[in-house]
Tab-separated table of N, CA and C in Angstrom:
chain	number	residue	atom	x	y	z
A	79	UNK	N	-50.974	29.047	129.024
A	79	UNK	CA	-50.704	27.637	129.187
A	79	UNK	C	-49.903	27.133	127.998
A	80	UNK	N	-49.007	26.242	128.291
A	80	UNK	CA	-48.188	25.681	127.216
A	80	UNK	C	-48.941	24.637	126.408
A	81	UNK	N	-49.806	23.919	127.069
A	81	UNK	CA	-50.572	22.885	126.381
A	81	UNK	C	-51.956	22.805	127.022
A	82	UNK	N	-52.790	21.967	126.472
A	82	UNK	CA	-54.139	21.816	127.010
A	82	UNK	C	-54.330	20.413	127.572
A	83	UNK	N	-53.339	19.955	128.324
A	83	UNK	CA	-53.415	18.669	129.012
A	83	UNK	C	-54.111	18.876	130.358
A	84	UNK	N	-54.718	17.823	130.883
A	84	UNK	CA	-55.451	17.953	132.145
A	84	UNK	C	-54.545	18.446	133.276
A	85	UNK	N	-53.289	18.016	133.294
A	85	UNK	CA	-52.364	18.446	134.339
A	85	UNK	C	-52.139	19.960	134.295
A	86	UNK	N	-52.071	20.514	133.101
A	86	UNK	CA	-51.886	21.965	132.960
A	86	UNK	C	-53.112	22.712	133.460
A	87	UNK	N	-54.294	22.207	133.113
A	87	UNK	CA	-55.521	22.832	133.612
A	87	UNK	C	-55.584	22.739	135.139
A	88	UNK	N	-55.193	21.600	135.690
A	88	UNK	CA	-55.213	21.437	137.147
A	88	UNK	C	-54.326	22.479	137.815
A	89	UNK	N	-53.152	22.706	137.260
A	89	UNK	CA	-52.237	23.702	137.816
A	89	UNK	C	-52.872	25.095	137.768
A	90	UNK	N	-53.466	25.436	136.645
A	90	UNK	CA	-54.118	26.742	136.509
A	90	UNK	C	-55.274	26.867	137.500
A	91	UNK	N	-56.081	25.817	137.637
A	91	UNK	CA	-57.229	25.869	138.544
A	91	UNK	C	-56.789	26.011	140.003
A	92	UNK	N	-55.733	25.316	140.387
A	92	UNK	CA	-55.223	25.448	141.760
A	92	UNK	C	-54.707	26.868	142.017
A	93	UNK	N	-54.012	27.413	141.035
A	93	UNK	CA	-53.502	28.783	141.167
A	93	UNK	C	-54.662	29.775	141.245
A	94	UNK	N	-55.697	29.536	140.477
A	94	UNK	CA	-56.887	30.387	140.508
A	94	UNK	C	-57.485	30.417	141.917
A	95	UNK	N	-57.616	29.247	142.530
A	95	UNK	CA	-58.182	29.168	143.881
A	95	UNK	C	-57.310	29.938	144.872
A	96	UNK	N	-55.996	29.822	144.742
A	96	UNK	CA	-55.097	30.587	145.617
A	96	UNK	C	-55.353	32.081	145.465
A	97	UNK	N	-55.444	32.535	144.224
A	97	UNK	CA	-55.648	33.964	143.965
A	97	UNK	C	-57.014	34.444	144.431
A	98	UNK	N	-57.954	33.521	144.546
A	98	UNK	CA	-59.301	33.872	144.993
A	98	UNK	C	-59.454	33.669	146.500
A	99	UNK	N	-58.344	33.575	147.200
A	99	UNK	CA	-58.385	33.432	148.652
A	99	UNK	C	-58.977	32.113	149.112
A	100	UNK	N	-58.780	31.078	148.321
A	100	UNK	CA	-59.273	29.756	148.691
A	100	UNK	C	-60.695	29.465	148.251
A	101	UNK	N	-61.323	30.410	147.583
A	101	UNK	CA	-62.709	30.203	147.135
A	101	UNK	C	-62.732	29.436	145.820
A	102	UNK	N	-63.565	28.422	145.781
A	102	UNK	CA	-63.723	27.562	144.604
A	102	UNK	C	-64.989	27.992	143.870
A	103	UNK	N	-64.982	28.000	142.544
A	103	UNK	CA	-66.192	28.383	141.813
A	103	UNK	C	-67.363	27.445	142.114
A	104	UNK	N	-68.547	28.010	142.148
A	104	UNK	CA	-69.761	27.210	142.328
A	104	UNK	C	-70.113	26.539	141.010
A	105	UNK	N	-69.968	27.285	139.919
A	105	UNK	CA	-70.302	26.804	138.578
A	105	UNK	C	-69.215	27.249	137.614
A	106	UNK	N	-68.919	26.405	136.635
A	106	UNK	CA	-67.981	26.783	135.576
A	106	UNK	C	-68.581	26.368	134.239
A	107	UNK	N	-68.440	27.232	133.258
A	107	UNK	CA	-68.954	27.013	131.910
A	107	UNK	C	-67.769	26.872	130.961
A	108	UNK	N	-67.699	25.736	130.253
A	108	UNK	CA	-66.576	25.497	129.344
A	108	UNK	C	-67.076	24.893	128.042
A	109	UNK	N	-66.138	24.689	127.126
A	109	UNK	CA	-66.464	23.894	125.947
A	109	UNK	C	-66.354	22.423	126.349
A	110	UNK	N	-66.388	21.529	125.393
A	110	UNK	CA	-66.416	20.102	125.710
A	110	UNK	C	-65.028	19.459	125.769
A	111	UNK	N	-64.015	20.207	126.100
A	111	UNK	CA	-62.645	19.684	126.155
A	111	UNK	C	-62.519	18.650	127.271
A	112	UNK	N	-62.149	17.439	126.905
A	112	UNK	CA	-62.049	16.342	127.874
A	112	UNK	C	-60.979	16.613	128.925
A	113	UNK	N	-59.850	17.179	128.534
A	113	UNK	CA	-58.782	17.465	129.497
A	113	UNK	C	-59.262	18.440	130.569
A	114	UNK	N	-60.031	19.433	130.171
A	114	UNK	CA	-60.549	20.396	131.125
A	114	UNK	C	-61.568	19.729	132.054
A	115	UNK	N	-62.388	18.866	131.491
A	115	UNK	CA	-63.382	18.153	132.294
A	115	UNK	C	-62.703	17.310	133.381
A	116	UNK	N	-61.653	16.604	133.015
A	116	UNK	CA	-60.905	15.784	133.981
A	116	UNK	C	-60.313	16.664	135.079
A	117	UNK	N	-59.718	17.787	134.686
A	117	UNK	CA	-59.105	18.691	135.660
A	117	UNK	C	-60.146	19.261	136.623
A	118	UNK	N	-61.302	19.624	136.113
A	118	UNK	CA	-62.364	20.156	136.977
A	118	UNK	C	-62.814	19.092	137.970
A	119	UNK	N	-63.000	17.870	137.495
A	119	UNK	CA	-63.402	16.773	138.389
A	119	UNK	C	-62.355	16.533	139.474
A	120	UNK	N	-61.079	16.642	139.125
A	120	UNK	CA	-59.998	16.384	140.085
A	120	UNK	C	-59.793	17.519	141.082
A	121	UNK	N	-59.853	18.761	140.609
A	121	UNK	CA	-59.514	19.908	141.452
A	121	UNK	C	-60.737	20.504	142.139
A	122	UNK	N	-61.858	20.554	141.437
A	122	UNK	CA	-63.081	21.157	141.970
A	122	UNK	C	-64.245	20.166	141.901
A	123	UNK	N	-64.195	19.070	142.628
A	123	UNK	CA	-65.240	18.047	142.497
A	123	UNK	C	-66.643	18.531	142.875
A	124	UNK	N	-66.738	19.569	143.704
A	124	UNK	CA	-68.055	20.079	144.111
A	124	UNK	C	-68.584	21.163	143.168
A	125	UNK	N	-67.777	21.609	142.223
A	125	UNK	CA	-68.183	22.654	141.282
A	125	UNK	C	-69.079	22.062	140.203
A	126	UNK	N	-70.174	22.755	139.901
A	126	UNK	CA	-71.034	22.332	138.804
A	126	UNK	C	-70.349	22.708	137.505
A	127	UNK	N	-70.088	21.718	136.674
A	127	UNK	CA	-69.434	21.946	135.385
A	127	UNK	C	-70.490	21.863	134.297
A	128	UNK	N	-70.660	22.954	133.611
A	128	UNK	CA	-71.657	23.032	132.547
A	128	UNK	C	-70.958	23.311	131.229
A	129	UNK	N	-71.458	22.674	130.174
A	129	UNK	CA	-70.934	22.941	128.834
A	129	UNK	C	-71.687	24.100	128.216
A	130	UNK	N	-70.992	24.845	127.355
A	130	UNK	CA	-71.678	25.902	126.623
A	130	UNK	C	-72.711	25.262	125.711
A	131	UNK	N	-73.678	26.048	125.296
A	131	UNK	CA	-74.821	25.480	124.579
A	131	UNK	C	-74.557	25.149	123.122
A	132	UNK	N	-73.403	25.446	122.594
A	132	UNK	CA	-73.172	25.207	121.164
A	132	UNK	C	-73.064	23.716	120.879
A	133	UNK	N	-74.211	23.087	120.713
A	133	UNK	CA	-74.263	21.643	120.498
A	133	UNK	C	-74.867	21.330	119.140
A	134	UNK	N	-75.713	20.345	119.124
A	134	UNK	CA	-76.224	19.752	117.899
A	134	UNK	C	-76.936	20.659	116.929
A	135	UNK	N	-77.705	21.619	117.418
A	135	UNK	CA	-78.488	22.392	116.469
A	135	UNK	C	-77.619	23.261	115.573
A	136	UNK	N	-76.362	23.438	115.916
A	136	UNK	CA	-75.444	24.164	115.040
A	136	UNK	C	-74.889	23.262	113.942
A	137	UNK	N	-75.092	21.973	114.071
A	137	UNK	CA	-74.503	21.011	113.145
A	137	UNK	C	-75.495	20.527	112.104
A	138	UNK	N	-76.502	21.304	111.836
A	138	UNK	CA	-77.493	20.880	110.860
A	138	UNK	C	-77.904	22.048	109.985
A	139	UNK	N	-78.286	21.725	108.774
A	139	UNK	CA	-78.778	22.762	107.869
A	139	UNK	C	-80.297	22.830	107.906
A	140	UNK	N	-80.931	21.891	108.602
A	140	UNK	CA	-82.386	21.890	108.720
A	140	UNK	C	-82.789	22.972	109.712
A	141	UNK	N	-83.216	24.115	109.201
A	141	UNK	CA	-83.503	25.237	110.090
A	141	UNK	C	-84.681	24.952	111.016
A	142	UNK	N	-85.654	24.153	110.571
A	142	UNK	CA	-86.768	23.812	111.456
A	142	UNK	C	-86.261	23.009	112.650
A	143	UNK	N	-85.409	22.028	112.377
A	143	UNK	CA	-84.834	21.239	113.468
A	143	UNK	C	-84.014	22.133	114.390
A	144	UNK	N	-83.200	22.985	113.802
A	144	UNK	CA	-82.339	23.866	114.594
A	144	UNK	C	-83.167	24.722	115.549
A	145	UNK	N	-84.257	25.300	115.046
A	145	UNK	CA	-85.117	26.142	115.885
A	145	UNK	C	-85.781	25.322	116.992
A	146	UNK	N	-86.268	24.141	116.647
A	146	UNK	CA	-86.915	23.291	117.656
A	146	UNK	C	-85.911	22.803	118.694
A	147	UNK	N	-84.724	22.449	118.246
A	147	UNK	CA	-83.695	21.985	119.172
A	147	UNK	C	-83.310	23.111	120.126
A	148	UNK	N	-83.169	24.309	119.598
A	148	UNK	CA	-82.843	25.471	120.426
A	148	UNK	C	-83.918	25.684	121.494
A	149	UNK	N	-85.188	25.609	121.091
A	149	UNK	CA	-86.281	25.760	122.062
A	149	UNK	C	-86.241	24.649	123.108
A	150	UNK	N	-85.986	23.433	122.655
A	150	UNK	CA	-85.915	22.297	123.571
A	150	UNK	C	-84.835	22.519	124.630
A	151	UNK	N	-83.667	22.927	124.196
A	151	UNK	CA	-82.533	23.112	125.107
A	151	UNK	C	-82.736	24.311	126.027
A	152	UNK	N	-83.331	25.377	125.519
A	152	UNK	CA	-83.389	26.630	126.268
A	152	UNK	C	-84.709	26.948	126.946
A	153	UNK	N	-85.809	26.376	126.472
A	153	UNK	CA	-87.114	26.787	126.988
A	153	UNK	C	-87.814	25.766	127.872
A	154	UNK	N	-87.378	24.523	127.863
A	154	UNK	CA	-88.017	23.514	128.708
A	154	UNK	C	-87.627	23.774	130.161
A	155	UNK	N	-88.617	23.803	131.034
A	155	UNK	CA	-88.354	24.141	132.427
A	155	UNK	C	-88.130	22.936	133.326
A	156	UNK	N	-88.691	21.796	132.934
A	156	UNK	CA	-88.532	20.617	133.784
A	156	UNK	C	-87.778	19.521	133.039
A	157	UNK	N	-87.180	18.646	133.799
A	157	UNK	CA	-86.470	17.508	133.213
A	157	UNK	C	-87.446	16.637	132.439
A	158	UNK	N	-88.630	16.435	132.998
A	158	UNK	CA	-89.631	15.603	132.336
A	158	UNK	C	-90.020	16.184	130.979
A	159	UNK	N	-90.265	17.505	130.932
A	159	UNK	CA	-90.622	18.155	129.659
A	159	UNK	C	-89.480	18.058	128.654
A	160	UNK	N	-88.258	18.250	129.132
A	160	UNK	CA	-87.102	18.161	128.240
A	160	UNK	C	-86.996	16.763	127.642
A	161	UNK	N	-87.062	15.743	128.487
A	161	UNK	CA	-86.888	14.374	127.998
A	161	UNK	C	-88.031	13.952	127.077
A	162	UNK	N	-89.246	14.384	127.386
A	162	UNK	CA	-90.383	14.105	126.503
A	162	UNK	C	-90.187	14.825	125.167
A	163	UNK	N	-89.789	16.091	125.226
A	163	UNK	CA	-89.540	16.862	124.011
A	163	UNK	C	-88.421	16.266	123.174
A	164	UNK	N	-87.395	15.729	123.838
A	164	UNK	CA	-86.284	15.087	123.131
A	164	UNK	C	-86.796	13.918	122.299
A	165	UNK	N	-87.570	13.053	122.927
A	165	UNK	CA	-88.107	11.883	122.224
A	165	UNK	C	-88.947	12.333	121.030
A	166	UNK	N	-89.781	13.344	121.235
A	166	UNK	CA	-90.649	13.838	120.156
A	166	UNK	C	-89.845	14.395	118.984
A	167	UNK	N	-88.837	15.196	119.268
A	167	UNK	CA	-88.060	15.803	118.182
A	167	UNK	C	-87.216	14.754	117.452
A	168	UNK	N	-86.715	13.765	118.176
A	168	UNK	CA	-85.944	12.698	117.530
A	168	UNK	C	-86.835	11.890	116.586
A	169	UNK	N	-88.066	11.620	117.016
A	169	UNK	CA	-89.010	10.893	116.153
A	169	UNK	C	-89.400	11.744	114.950
A	170	UNK	N	-89.733	12.995	115.205
A	170	UNK	CA	-90.199	13.887	114.139
A	170	UNK	C	-89.193	13.984	112.999
A	171	UNK	N	-87.912	14.051	113.324
A	171	UNK	CA	-86.873	14.208	112.304
A	171	UNK	C	-86.115	12.904	112.020
A	172	UNK	N	-86.649	11.786	112.509
A	172	UNK	CA	-86.047	10.450	112.290
A	172	UNK	C	-84.566	10.426	112.679
A	173	UNK	N	-84.291	10.890	113.868
A	173	UNK	CA	-82.904	11.000	114.332
A	173	UNK	C	-82.584	10.051	115.489
A	174	UNK	N	-83.438	9.067	115.725
A	174	UNK	CA	-83.234	8.165	116.859
A	174	UNK	C	-81.903	7.420	116.791
A	175	UNK	N	-81.355	7.215	115.602
A	175	UNK	CA	-80.092	6.481	115.484
A	175	UNK	C	-78.898	7.396	115.174
A	176	UNK	N	-79.076	8.698	115.295
A	176	UNK	CA	-77.986	9.643	115.056
A	176	UNK	C	-76.973	9.541	116.202
A	177	UNK	N	-75.779	9.084	115.879
A	177	UNK	CA	-74.751	8.817	116.889
A	177	UNK	C	-74.417	10.054	117.716
A	178	UNK	N	-74.242	11.184	117.054
A	178	UNK	CA	-73.900	12.413	117.769
A	178	UNK	C	-74.983	12.776	118.775
A	179	UNK	N	-76.242	12.736	118.350
A	179	UNK	CA	-77.335	13.111	119.246
A	179	UNK	C	-77.510	12.106	120.381
A	180	UNK	N	-77.281	10.845	120.108
A	180	UNK	CA	-77.333	9.831	121.169
A	180	UNK	C	-76.265	10.139	122.221
A	181	UNK	N	-75.070	10.471	121.755
A	181	UNK	CA	-73.963	10.754	122.680
A	181	UNK	C	-74.206	12.011	123.509
A	182	UNK	N	-74.716	13.073	122.886
A	182	UNK	CA	-74.929	14.288	123.682
A	182	UNK	C	-76.100	14.122	124.645
A	183	UNK	N	-77.076	13.287	124.276
A	183	UNK	CA	-78.179	13.045	125.202
A	183	UNK	C	-77.674	12.331	126.457
A	184	UNK	N	-76.709	11.460	126.293
A	184	UNK	CA	-76.148	10.734	127.439
A	184	UNK	C	-75.487	11.678	128.448
A	185	UNK	N	-75.015	12.824	127.982
A	185	UNK	CA	-74.369	13.795	128.877
A	185	UNK	C	-75.205	15.068	129.010
A	186	UNK	N	-76.509	14.934	128.876
A	186	UNK	CA	-77.424	16.088	128.901
A	186	UNK	C	-77.333	16.891	130.196
A	187	UNK	N	-76.916	16.269	131.269
A	187	UNK	CA	-76.795	16.987	132.540
A	187	UNK	C	-75.707	18.066	132.480
A	188	UNK	N	-74.869	18.005	131.460
A	188	UNK	CA	-73.809	19.007	131.286
A	188	UNK	C	-74.280	20.235	130.505
A	189	UNK	N	-75.386	20.117	129.737
A	189	UNK	CA	-75.719	21.228	128.845
A	189	UNK	C	-77.200	21.604	128.783
A	190	UNK	N	-78.108	20.755	129.204
A	190	UNK	CA	-79.540	21.072	129.100
A	190	UNK	C	-79.990	21.864	130.331
A	191	UNK	N	-80.635	22.986	130.104
A	191	UNK	CA	-80.995	23.905	131.188
A	191	UNK	C	-81.837	23.299	132.308
A	192	UNK	N	-82.778	22.398	132.025
A	192	UNK	CA	-83.566	21.858	133.148
A	192	UNK	C	-82.726	21.161	134.220
A	193	UNK	N	-81.556	20.699	133.862
A	193	UNK	CA	-80.693	20.015	134.819
A	193	UNK	C	-79.881	20.990	135.664
A	194	UNK	N	-80.033	22.282	135.402
A	194	UNK	CA	-79.280	23.286	136.146
A	194	UNK	C	-80.174	24.162	137.003
A	195	UNK	N	-81.345	23.679	137.289
A	195	UNK	CA	-82.253	24.421	138.150
A	195	UNK	C	-81.571	24.660	139.495
A	196	UNK	N	-81.532	25.914	139.903
A	196	UNK	CA	-80.909	26.251	141.174
A	196	UNK	C	-79.409	26.454	141.109
A	197	UNK	N	-78.805	26.326	139.937
A	197	UNK	CA	-77.364	26.539	139.780
A	197	UNK	C	-77.139	27.901	139.134
A	198	UNK	N	-76.398	28.756	139.800
A	198	UNK	CA	-76.167	30.105	139.298
A	198	UNK	C	-75.210	30.096	138.112
A	199	UNK	N	-75.646	30.679	136.996
A	199	UNK	CA	-74.808	30.769	135.793
A	199	UNK	C	-74.776	32.182	135.225
A	200	UNK	N	-75.394	33.138	135.905
A	200	UNK	CA	-75.432	34.530	135.453
A	200	UNK	C	-75.936	34.650	134.019
A	201	UNK	N	-76.871	33.793	133.649
A	201	UNK	CA	-77.469	33.768	132.310
A	201	UNK	C	-76.457	33.497	131.209
A	202	UNK	N	-75.298	32.970	131.568
A	202	UNK	CA	-74.298	32.650	130.555
A	202	UNK	C	-74.591	31.274	129.984
A	203	UNK	N	-74.534	31.177	128.648
A	203	UNK	CA	-74.767	29.900	127.974
A	203	UNK	C	-73.685	29.605	126.954
A	204	UNK	N	-72.705	30.481	126.852
A	204	UNK	CA	-71.680	30.332	125.829
A	204	UNK	C	-70.337	30.777	126.377
A	205	UNK	N	-69.282	30.208	125.825
A	205	UNK	CA	-67.929	30.638	126.197
A	205	UNK	C	-67.430	31.730	125.254
A	206	UNK	N	-68.306	32.251	124.407
A	206	UNK	CA	-67.902	33.216	123.387
A	206	UNK	C	-67.198	34.433	123.985
A	207	UNK	N	-67.738	34.975	125.076
A	207	UNK	CA	-67.139	36.174	125.668
A	207	UNK	C	-65.714	35.899	126.146
A	208	UNK	N	-65.503	34.761	126.807
A	208	UNK	CA	-64.150	34.463	127.279
A	208	UNK	C	-63.214	34.154	126.122
A	209	UNK	N	-63.723	33.526	125.053
A	209	UNK	CA	-62.873	33.233	123.899
A	209	UNK	C	-62.406	34.511	123.220
A	210	UNK	N	-63.273	35.515	123.131
A	210	UNK	CA	-62.842	36.770	122.520
A	210	UNK	C	-61.839	37.482	123.424
A	211	UNK	N	-62.002	37.360	124.737
A	211	UNK	CA	-61.030	37.943	125.665
A	211	UNK	C	-59.684	37.233	125.531
A	212	UNK	N	-59.711	35.911	125.399
A	212	UNK	CA	-58.463	35.158	125.211
A	212	UNK	C	-57.737	35.618	123.961
A	213	UNK	N	-58.476	35.806	122.881
A	213	UNK	CA	-57.878	36.247	121.622
A	213	UNK	C	-57.198	37.604	121.808
A	214	UNK	N	-57.873	38.521	122.477
A	214	UNK	CA	-57.324	39.848	122.703
A	214	UNK	C	-56.072	39.771	123.577
A	215	UNK	N	-56.111	38.965	124.646
A	215	UNK	CA	-54.967	38.856	125.551
A	215	UNK	C	-53.736	38.277	124.868
A	216	UNK	N	-53.937	37.378	123.924
A	216	UNK	CA	-52.795	36.772	123.232
A	216	UNK	C	-51.970	37.812	122.480
A	217	UNK	N	-52.584	38.953	122.149
A	217	UNK	CA	-51.857	40.027	121.477
A	217	UNK	C	-50.941	40.791	122.434
A	218	UNK	N	-51.197	40.684	123.749
A	218	UNK	CA	-50.460	41.482	124.724
A	218	UNK	C	-49.630	40.673	125.715
A	219	UNK	N	-49.979	39.415	125.916
A	219	UNK	CA	-49.309	38.603	126.935
A	219	UNK	C	-48.510	37.503	126.257
A	220	UNK	N	-47.203	37.446	126.492
A	220	UNK	CA	-46.397	36.388	125.869
A	220	UNK	C	-46.793	35.006	126.410
A	221	UNK	N	-46.682	33.960	125.583
A	221	UNK	CA	-47.093	32.613	125.997
A	221	UNK	C	-46.380	32.095	127.245
A	222	UNK	N	-45.136	32.503	127.465
A	222	UNK	CA	-44.369	32.003	128.611
A	222	UNK	C	-44.563	32.842	129.873
A	223	UNK	N	-45.468	33.790	129.858
A	223	UNK	CA	-45.682	34.667	131.010
A	223	UNK	C	-46.226	33.870	132.200
A	224	UNK	N	-45.524	33.894	133.352
A	224	UNK	CA	-46.026	33.183	134.532
A	224	UNK	C	-47.327	33.816	135.038
A	225	UNK	N	-48.158	32.999	135.651
A	225	UNK	CA	-49.468	33.456	136.118
A	225	UNK	C	-49.347	34.630	137.084
A	226	UNK	N	-48.376	34.592	138.010
A	226	UNK	CA	-48.261	35.673	138.989
A	226	UNK	C	-47.930	37.010	138.322
A	227	UNK	N	-47.142	37.010	137.247
A	227	UNK	CA	-46.847	38.260	136.532
A	227	UNK	C	-48.044	38.715	135.709
A	228	UNK	N	-48.769	37.763	135.157
A	228	UNK	CA	-49.958	38.098	134.384
A	228	UNK	C	-50.983	38.820	135.262
A	229	UNK	N	-51.190	38.335	136.465
A	229	UNK	CA	-52.195	38.908	137.362
A	229	UNK	C	-51.795	40.296	137.829
A	230	UNK	N	-50.482	40.537	138.020
A	230	UNK	CA	-50.014	41.858	138.437
A	230	UNK	C	-50.370	42.865	137.374
């Protein structure tokens, strides 16, 4: 891709569907790129869009908080348990007014596991594998390579 604008992602997503014989992904896991989110909403409105799990607990040096946040995000089975646990951890660490955490809680349906019950993700929680593949491909595929030649 030449750029990471929503229009470019839309073009790639449409081409992907063509190459997949018209099949649209059931679930897609991405980082928090707004342009990609817009493109997914426009091209694949029925696809479940999930963010990778690299969120708040990576942004703190408090290892106790990091461990508890990780458990909250990954081990809570119900929405009720997750939301109750969220309130408890925010109180425990006096984070009720933390802007970043307030914002990610508002979009919790994109990244918290209890909201993905019944959505197939093949146990993937990170875009790390695809990012390393992208890095490797950049060594072999020129930036201007058209999608049809890349796939061949």
